[in-house]
PDB file of C-alpha atoms in Angstrom:
ATOM      1  CA  MET A   1     -26.402  15.985   1.831  1.00  0.00           C
ATOM      2  CA  THR A   2     -22.981  14.261   1.375  1.00  0.00           C
ATOM      3  CA  ASP A   3     -19.931  16.571   0.110  1.00  0.00           C
ATOM      4  CA  GLU A   4     -18.851  16.471  -3.968  1.00  0.00           C
ATOM      5  CA  SER A   5     -15.737  17.137  -4.613  1.00  0.00           C
ATOM      6  CA  TRP A   6     -14.477  18.363  -8.323  1.00  0.00           C
ATOM      7  CA  ALA A   7     -11.150  19.107  -9.514  1.00  0.00           C
ATOM      8  CA  GLY A   8     -10.086  21.969 -11.661  1.00  0.00           C
ATOM      9  CA  TRP A   9      -7.678  24.856 -12.033  1.00  0.00           C
ATOM     10  CA  TYR A  10      -7.806  28.316 -10.643  1.00  0.00           C
ATOM     11  CA  ARG A  11      -5.860  31.017 -12.572  1.00  0.00           C
ATOM     12  CA  ASP A  12      -4.916  34.943 -12.364  1.00  0.00           C
ATOM     13  CA  ARG A  13      -2.189  37.247 -12.359  1.00  0.00           C
ATOM     14  CA  GLY A  14      -0.192  35.633  -9.914  1.00  0.00           C
ATOM     15  CA  GLY A  15      -0.034  32.227 -12.062  1.00  0.00           C
ATOM     16  CA  SER A  16      -2.380  28.945 -11.971  1.00  0.00           C
ATOM     17  CA  GLU A  17      -2.671  26.110  -9.782  1.00  0.00           C
ATOM     18  CA  ALA A  18      -4.636  22.571  -9.665  1.00  0.00           C
ATOM     19  CA  VAL A  19      -7.297  23.132  -7.128  1.00  0.00           C
ATOM     20  CA  VAL A  20     -10.450  20.905  -5.793  1.00  0.00           C
ATOM     21  CA  LEU A  21     -14.000  22.842  -4.902  1.00  0.00           C
ATOM     22  CA  THR A  22     -16.120  20.984  -2.559  1.00  0.00           C
ATOM     23  CA  THR A  23     -19.750  21.604  -2.122  1.00  0.00           C
ATOM     24  CA  ASP A  24     -22.584  19.813   0.020  1.00  0.00           C
ATOM     25  CA  GLY A  25     -25.250  21.657  -2.444  1.00  0.00           C
ATOM     26  CA  GLN A  26     -25.504  24.861  -0.763  1.00  0.00           C
ATOM     27  CA  GLN A  27     -21.747  25.982   0.663  1.00  0.00           C
ATOM     28  CA  LEU A  28     -19.079  26.107  -1.487  1.00  0.00           C
ATOM     29  CA  ARG A  29     -15.444  25.886  -0.523  1.00  0.00           C
ATOM     30  CA  ILE A  30     -11.632  26.128  -2.326  1.00  0.00           C
ATOM     31  CA  ARG A  31      -7.948  25.874  -0.698  1.00  0.00           C
ATOM     32  CA  ILE A  32      -6.241  28.340  -2.914  1.00  0.00           C
ATOM     33  CA  ARG A  33      -2.301  29.034  -2.375  1.00  0.00           C
ATOM     34  CA  GLY A  34      -3.024  27.390   1.230  1.00  0.00           C
ATOM     35  CA  VAL A  35      -5.470  30.305   1.797  1.00  0.00           C
ATOM     36  CA  ASP A  36      -9.249  29.041   2.485  1.00  0.00           C
ATOM     37  CA  PHE A  37     -12.081  29.881   0.861  1.00  0.00           C
ATOM     38  CA  GLU A  38     -15.925  29.522   1.004  1.00  0.00           C
ATOM     39  CA  GLY A  39     -19.464  30.846   0.136  1.00  0.00           C
ATOM     40  CA  GLU A  40     -23.067  30.349  -0.841  1.00  0.00           C
ATOM     41  CA  SER A  41     -22.343  31.496  -4.584  1.00  0.00           C
ATOM     42  CA  PHE A  42     -19.288  31.043  -6.963  1.00  0.00           C
ATOM     43  CA  ASP A  43     -18.815  34.961  -6.783  1.00  0.00           C
ATOM     44  CA  GLY A  44     -19.240  35.283  -2.965  1.00  0.00           C
ATOM     45  CA  LEU A  45     -15.827  33.214  -2.479  1.00  0.00           C
ATOM     46  CA  ALA A  46     -14.089  34.722   0.437  1.00  0.00           C
ATOM     47  CA  PRO A  47     -11.119  33.686   3.156  1.00  0.00           C
ATOM     48  CA  VAL A  48     -12.841  31.751   5.820  1.00  0.00           C
ATOM     49  CA  PRO A  49     -13.449  33.693   9.086  1.00  0.00           C
ATOM     50  CA  GLY A  50     -10.049  34.506  11.074  1.00  0.00           C
ATOM     51  CA  THR A  51      -8.145  34.119   7.525  1.00  0.00           C
ATOM     52  CA  THR A  52      -6.002  37.211   6.133  1.00  0.00           C
ATOM     53  CA  PRO A  53      -4.113  36.514   3.017  1.00  0.00           C
ATOM     54  CA  GLU A  54      -0.912  38.413   2.177  1.00  0.00           C
ATOM     55  CA  SER A  55      -1.562  42.013   0.749  1.00  0.00           C
ATOM     56  CA  GLY A  56      -1.865  41.252  -2.918  1.00  0.00           C
ATOM     57  CA  MET A  57      -2.137  37.444  -3.027  1.00  0.00           C
ATOM     58  CA  PHE A  58      -5.451  37.768  -4.503  1.00  0.00           C
ATOM     59  CA  ALA A  59      -8.014  40.610  -6.043  1.00  0.00           C
ATOM     60  CA  LEU A  60     -10.981  40.769  -3.849  1.00  0.00           C
ATOM     61  CA  ALA A  61     -14.145  42.693  -4.511  1.00  0.00           C
ATOM     62  CA  ASP A  62     -15.897  43.351  -1.275  1.00  0.00           C
ATOM     63  CA  GLY A  63     -14.243  40.746   0.427  1.00  0.00           C
ATOM     64  CA  ALA A  64     -14.828  38.102  -2.299  1.00  0.00           C
ATOM     65  CA  LEU A  65     -12.508  36.190  -4.940  1.00  0.00           C
ATOM     66  CA  THR A  66     -12.396  38.627  -8.535  1.00  0.00           C
ATOM     67  CA  ASP A  67     -10.287  39.161 -11.444  1.00  0.00           C
ATOM     68  CA  CYS A  68      -9.639  35.398 -11.656  1.00  0.00           C
ATOM     69  CA  VAL A  69     -10.674  32.268 -13.765  1.00  0.00           C
ATOM     70  CA  LEU A  70     -12.022  28.966 -12.004  1.00  0.00           C
ATOM     71  CA  GLU A  71     -12.442  26.069 -14.487  1.00  0.00           C
ATOM     72  CA  TRP A  72     -13.363  22.173 -13.240  1.00  0.00           C
ATOM     73  CA  ASP A  73     -15.563  19.356 -14.236  1.00  0.00           C
ATOM     74  CA  LEU A  74     -17.890  17.197 -12.373  1.00  0.00           C
ATOM     75  CA  PRO A  75     -20.610  14.795 -13.309  1.00  0.00           C
ATOM     76  CA  LEU A  76     -23.877  15.911 -14.005  1.00  0.00           C
ATOM     77  CA  PRO A  77     -26.679  13.146 -14.113  1.00  0.00           C
ATOM     78  CA  VAL A  78     -28.905  13.267 -17.139  1.00  0.00           C
ATOM     79  CA  ARG A  79     -31.810  10.803 -18.221  1.00  0.00           C
ATOM     80  CA  VAL A  80     -31.927   9.596 -21.522  1.00  0.00           C
ATOM     81  CA  GLU A  81     -35.777   7.831 -22.928  1.00  0.00           C
ATOM     82  CA  GLY A  82     -35.927   7.883 -18.988  1.00  0.00           C
ATOM     83  CA  ILE A  83     -32.688   6.051 -18.323  1.00  0.00           C
ATOM     84  CA  LEU A  84     -30.607   7.808 -15.791  1.00  0.00           C
ATOM     85  CA  ARG A  85     -27.132   8.277 -17.294  1.00  0.00           C
ATOM     86  CA  GLN A  86     -23.835  10.422 -16.022  1.00  0.00           C
ATOM     87  CA  ALA A  87     -22.329  12.977 -18.170  1.00  0.00           C
ATOM     88  CA  THR A  88     -19.603  15.257 -17.851  1.00  0.00           C
ATOM     89  CA  LEU A  89     -20.234  19.098 -17.129  1.00  0.00           C
ATOM     90  CA  GLY A  90     -17.130  21.340 -18.014  1.00  0.00           C
ATOM     91  CA  CYS A  91     -17.639  24.987 -16.668  1.00  0.00           C
ATOM     92  CA  LEU A  92     -15.391  28.048 -16.981  1.00  0.00           C
ATOM     93  CA  LEU A  93     -15.871  31.026 -15.061  1.00  0.00           C
ATOM     94  CA  SER A  94     -14.039  34.220 -15.958  1.00  0.00           C
ATOM     95  CA  LEU A  95     -14.719  36.543 -12.345  1.00  0.00           C
ATOM     96  CA  ARG A  96     -14.704  39.664 -13.191  1.00  0.00           C
ATOM     97  CA  ARG A  97     -15.688  42.607 -10.650  1.00  0.00           C
ATOM     98  CA  ALA A  98     -18.893  44.055 -12.597  1.00  0.00           C
ATOM     99  CA  ASP A  99     -19.741  41.484 -14.664  1.00  0.00           C
ATOM    100  CA  PRO A 100     -18.485  37.603 -14.657  1.00  0.00           C
ATOM    101  CA  ASP A 101     -18.620  35.480 -17.659  1.00  0.00           C
ATOM    102  CA  LEU A 102     -19.715  31.611 -17.504  1.00  0.00           C
ATOM    103  CA  TYR A 103     -19.358  29.142 -20.053  1.00  0.00           C
ATOM    104  CA  LEU A 104     -20.456  25.240 -19.749  1.00  0.00           C
ATOM    105  CA  THR A 105     -20.146  22.502 -21.722  1.00  0.00           C
ATOM    106  CA  LEU A 106     -21.902  19.060 -21.429  1.00  0.00           C
ATOM    107  CA  HIS A 107     -20.458  15.984 -22.355  1.00  0.00           C
ATOM    108  CA  LEU A 108     -22.455  12.881 -23.634  1.00  0.00           C
ATOM    109  CA  ASP A 109     -22.050   9.728 -25.278  1.00  0.00           C
ATOM    110  CA  GLY A 110     -19.178  11.324 -27.185  1.00  0.00           C
ATOM    111  CA  ALA A 111     -21.203  14.659 -28.180  1.00  0.00           C
ATOM    112  CA  VAL A 112     -20.512  18.025 -26.829  1.00  0.00           C
ATOM    113  CA  TYR A 113     -23.876  20.474 -26.239  1.00  0.00           C
ATOM    114  CA  GLU A 114     -22.471  24.321 -25.190  1.00  0.00           C
ATOM    115  CA  SER A 115     -24.362  27.077 -23.049  1.00  0.00           C
ATOM    116  CA  ALA A 116     -23.332  30.933 -25.129  1.00  0.00           C
ATOM    117  CA  ARG A 117     -19.890  32.042 -24.449  1.00  0.00           C
ATOM    118  CA  ALA A 118     -20.750  34.357 -21.906  1.00  0.00           C
ATOM    119  CA  GLU A 119     -23.398  33.546 -19.938  1.00  0.00           C
ATOM    120  CA  SER A 120     -24.514  35.733 -16.756  1.00  0.00           C
ATOM    121  CA  ASP A 121     -25.640  32.675 -14.522  1.00  0.00           C
ATOM    122  CA  PHE A 122     -25.937  29.071 -13.711  1.00  0.00           C
ATOM    123  CA  ALA A 123     -29.805  29.084 -14.416  1.00  0.00           C
ATOM    124  CA  ALA A 124     -29.552  30.595 -18.072  1.00  0.00           C
ATOM    125  CA  ALA A 125     -26.192  28.324 -19.329  1.00  0.00           C
ATOM    126  CA  LEU A 126     -27.935  25.228 -17.982  1.00  0.00           C
ATOM    127  CA  ALA A 127     -31.075  26.531 -19.996  1.00  0.00           C
ATOM    128  CA  ALA A 128     -29.337  27.160 -22.882  1.00  0.00           C
ATOM    129  CA  ILE A 129     -27.677  23.675 -22.850  1.00  0.00           C
ATOM    130  CA  GLN A 130     -31.152  21.909 -22.228  1.00  0.00           C
ATOM    131  CA  ARG A 131     -32.758  23.561 -24.886  1.00  0.00           C
ATOM    132  CA  VAL A 132     -29.859  21.906 -27.998  1.00  0.00           C
ATOM    133  CA  LEU A 133     -29.872  18.692 -26.128  1.00  0.00           C
ATOM    134  CA  PRO A 134     -31.601  16.386 -28.312  1.00  0.00           C
ATOM    135  CA  ASP A 135     -35.210  14.933 -27.431  1.00  0.00           C
ATOM    136  CA  GLY A 136     -35.910  12.272 -24.293  1.00  0.00           C
ATOM    137  CA  VAL A 137     -32.579  13.679 -22.670  1.00  0.00           C
ATOM    138  CA  GLN A 138     -33.198  15.861 -19.553  1.00  0.00           C
ATOM    139  CA  LEU A 139     -30.854  17.246 -17.538  1.00  0.00           C
ATOM    140  CA  GLN A 140     -31.518  15.758 -13.742  1.00  0.00           C
ATOM    141  CA  THR A 141     -30.141  18.943 -11.244  1.00  0.00           C
ATOM    142  CA  CYS A 142     -31.772  21.337  -9.090  1.00  0.00           C
ATOM    143  CA  ILE A 143     -32.615  23.851 -11.625  1.00  0.00           C
ATOM    144  CA  ALA A 144     -34.622  21.166 -13.660  1.00  0.00           C
ATOM    145  CA  CYS A 145     -36.423  20.177 -10.297  1.00  0.00           C
ATOM    146  CA  ALA A 146     -40.234  20.532 -10.040  1.00  0.00           C
ATOM    147  CA  PHE A 147     -39.251  21.804  -6.341  1.00  0.00           C
ATOM    148  CA  SER A 148     -37.004  24.929  -7.112  1.00  0.00           C
ATOM    149  CA  ASP A 149     -37.850  28.039  -7.382  1.00  0.00           C
ATOM    150  CA  TYR A 150     -36.352  32.073  -7.153  1.00  0.00           C
ATOM    151  CA  PHE A 151     -37.501  34.575  -5.011  1.00  0.00           C
ATOM    152  CA  PRO A 152     -40.393  36.633  -6.989  1.00  0.00           C
ATOM    153  CA  ALA A 153     -38.229  39.645  -7.818  1.00  0.00           C
ATOM    154  CA  ALA A 154     -36.376  40.893 -10.899  1.00  0.00           C
ATOM    155  CA  GLY A 155     -32.883  39.106 -11.484  1.00  0.00           C
ATOM    156  CA  ARG A 156     -31.050  36.411  -9.629  1.00  0.00           C
ATOM    157  CA  GLY A 157     -27.491  36.199  -8.981  1.00  0.00           C
ATOM    158  CA  LEU A 158     -24.625  33.978 -10.562  1.00  0.00           C
ATOM    159  CA  SER A 159     -25.247  30.944  -8.373  1.00  0.00           C
ATOM    160  CA  GLY A 160     -27.156  29.586  -5.373  1.00  0.00           C
ATOM    161  CA  GLY A 161     -29.819  31.679  -4.859  1.00  0.00           C
ATOM    162  CA  LEU A 162     -32.121  29.107  -5.983  1.00  0.00           C
ATOM    163  CA  ALA A 163     -34.978  27.741  -3.096  1.00  0.00           C
ATOM    164  CA  CYS A 164     -35.615  24.108  -2.483  1.00  0.00           C
ATOM    165  CA  PHE A 165     -39.236  23.314  -1.492  1.00  0.00           C
ATOM    166  CA  ARG A 166     -38.475  19.797  -0.942  1.00  0.00           C
ATOM    167  CA  GLY A 167     -39.985  20.047   2.440  1.00  0.00           C
ATOM    168  CA  ALA A 168     -43.606  21.290   1.005  1.00  0.00           C
ATOM    169  CA  LYS A 169     -43.762  19.302  -2.077  1.00  0.00           C
ATOM    170  CA  ASP A 170     -47.830  19.117  -2.302  1.00  0.00           C
ATOM    171  CA  ALA A 171     -48.128  22.666  -1.606  1.00  0.00           C
ATOM    172  CA  TYR A 172     -45.375  23.811  -4.368  1.00  0.00           C
ATOM    173  CA  ARG A 173     -47.117  21.373  -7.019  1.00  0.00           C
ATOM    174  CA  ASP A 174     -50.003  23.984  -6.572  1.00  0.00           C
ATOM    175  CA  ALA A 175     -47.791  26.755  -7.016  1.00  0.00           C
ATOM    176  CA  GLU A 176     -48.401  29.121 -10.152  1.00  0.00           C
ATOM    177  CA  GLY A 177     -47.226  32.757 -10.518  1.00  0.00           C
ATOM    178  CA  GLY A 178     -45.103  34.818  -7.824  1.00  0.00           C
ATOM    179  CA  GLY A 179     -47.478  35.294  -5.178  1.00  0.00           C
ATOM    180  CA  GLU A 180     -48.430  31.863  -4.546  1.00  0.00           C
ATOM    181  CA  VAL A 181     -44.523  30.897  -4.197  1.00  0.00           C
ATOM    182  CA  LEU A 182     -44.241  34.149  -1.831  1.00  0.00           C
ATOM    183  CA  GLY A 183     -46.871  32.719   0.161  1.00  0.00           C
ATOM    184  CA  LEU A 184     -44.772  29.241   0.372  1.00  0.00           C
ATOM    185  CA  TRP A 185     -41.317  31.298   0.637  1.00  0.00           C
ATOM    186  CA  ASP A 186     -40.835  30.602   4.561  1.00  0.00           C
ATOM    187  CA  ARG A 187     -41.834  26.638   3.807  1.00  0.00           C
ATOM    188  CA  ARG A 188     -38.603  26.249   1.567  1.00  0.00           C
ATOM    189  CA  THR A 189     -36.086  23.672   3.050  1.00  0.00           C
ATOM    190  CA  GLY A 190     -32.772  25.908   2.249  1.00  0.00           C
ATOM    191  CA  PHE A 191     -31.070  27.392  -0.989  1.00  0.00           C
ATOM    192  CA  VAL A 192     -29.250  24.836  -3.669  1.00  0.00           C
ATOM    193  CA  GLN A 193     -26.675  25.253  -6.527  1.00  0.00           C
ATOM    194  CA  GLU A 194     -28.129  24.902  -9.792  1.00  0.00           C
ATOM    195  CA  ILE A 195     -25.841  22.134 -10.536  1.00  0.00           C
ATOM    196  CA  TRP A 196     -26.667  20.113  -7.646  1.00  0.00           C
ATOM    197  CA  SER A 197     -28.726  17.242  -7.721  1.00  0.00           C
ATOM    198  CA  CYS A 198     -30.458  15.179  -5.249  1.00  0.00           C
ATOM    199  CA  GLU A 199     -32.816  11.814  -4.817  1.00  0.00           C
ATOM    200  CA  GLU A 200     -35.840  13.686  -4.479  1.00  0.00           C
ATOM    201  CA  PHE A 201     -35.753  15.198  -7.710  1.00  0.00           C
ATOM    202  CA  GLU A 202     -38.943  15.298 -10.067  1.00  0.00           C
ATOM    203  CA  VAL A 203     -39.344  16.744 -13.649  1.00  0.00           C
ATOM    204  CA  ARG A 204     -40.465  19.992 -14.079  1.00  0.00           C
ATOM    205  CA  PRO A 205     -43.870  20.708 -15.108  1.00  0.00           C
ATOM    206  CA  ALA A 206     -44.274  21.994 -19.003  1.00  0.00           C
ATOM    207  CA  GLU A 207     -46.844  24.375 -17.979  1.00  0.00           C
ATOM    208  CA  GLY A 208     -49.563  25.370 -15.164  1.00  0.00           C
ATOM    209  CA  ALA A 209     -49.654  24.393 -11.547  1.00  0.00           C
ATOM    210  CA  GLY A 210     -46.169  23.375 -10.210  1.00  0.00           C
ATOM    211  CA  THR A 211     -43.959  26.065 -12.597  1.00  0.00           C
ATOM    212  CA  GLY A 212     -44.273  28.729  -9.658  1.00  0.00           C
ATOM    213  CA  HIS A 213     -42.471  31.967 -10.281  1.00  0.00           C
ATOM    214  CA  ARG A 214     -39.782  31.062 -12.676  1.00  0.00           C
ATOM    215  CA  GLY A 215     -42.096  28.796 -15.053  1.00  0.00           C
ATOM    216  CA  ALA A 216     -41.084  25.777 -17.101  1.00  0.00           C
ATOM    217  CA  PHE A 217     -37.352  24.689 -17.801  1.00  0.00           C
ATOM    218  CA  PRO A 218     -36.075  25.933 -19.854  1.00  0.00           C
ATOM    219  CA  LEU A 219     -37.644  29.029 -19.874  1.00  0.00           C
ATOM    220  CA  GLU A 220     -37.720  30.508 -23.494  1.00  0.00           C
ATOM    221  CA  PRO A 221     -34.703  32.972 -24.329  1.00  0.00           C
ATOM    222  CA  SER A 222     -36.862  35.681 -24.625  1.00  0.00           C
ATOM    223  CA  LYS A 223     -38.915  35.551 -21.362  1.00  0.00           C
ATOM    224  CA  THR A 224     -38.166  37.798 -18.479  1.00  0.00           C
ATOM    225  CA  LEU A 225     -39.555  37.302 -14.912  1.00  0.00           C
ATOM    226  CA  GLU A 226     -41.743  39.872 -13.631  1.00  0.00           C
ATOM    227  CA  PRO A 227     -41.065  41.496 -10.272  1.00  0.00           C
ATOM    228  CA  LEU A 228     -43.702  40.823  -7.630  1.00  0.00           C
ATOM    229  CA  GLU A 229     -45.561  43.887  -6.755  1.00  0.00           C
ATOM    230  CA  LEU A 230     -45.413  43.973  -2.919  1.00  0.00           C
ATOM    231  CA  ALA A 231     -48.439  45.780  -0.615  1.00  0.00           C
TER     232      ALA A 231
END
């Protein structure tokens, strides 16, 4: 995967500054006040090994950034009546110790499509945007891909816990339900960010085989994923 960089802002009690977020689809990296942070999730950004920020420079919880706001824009591919286009996704993330808030806005052809103001994770926020998009407009990111799924268990993290099965496409195309996904789990290619996209994207089926554990995209707002009972 080729790195992408997204310009944005970081804010906390110490002030605000322009930053650049960089990702390869899996690992996130950001430099703030001369200190490098990295992590696989936006709520898991910790100083790189061997780095010790000055006391009081940042609020950290379990070693990761907290009590701060990150804001950035990124180009997001969408399909409009089957034609690939580039929209812009605005991301506003309030990282709080117990309960991060996420707000996404998709800008396309002069129109703005919004998630709720306080989504708990990227999967829910992107699903909210997909539900309000006009007919014929489809997000083309990993969360909407035919080869992605979450581990068959209750709950999911803020970001980065989405497994990619592009190395086991044919097997995943037959998967329906948590048990079948669990049987394929060790064949996953790796984990990806929900807002990432690659050239192997395929539209997720609306029902039946290939909907895996998490189902179609977007999930209905009332749908919850039941944990898989392991023997």
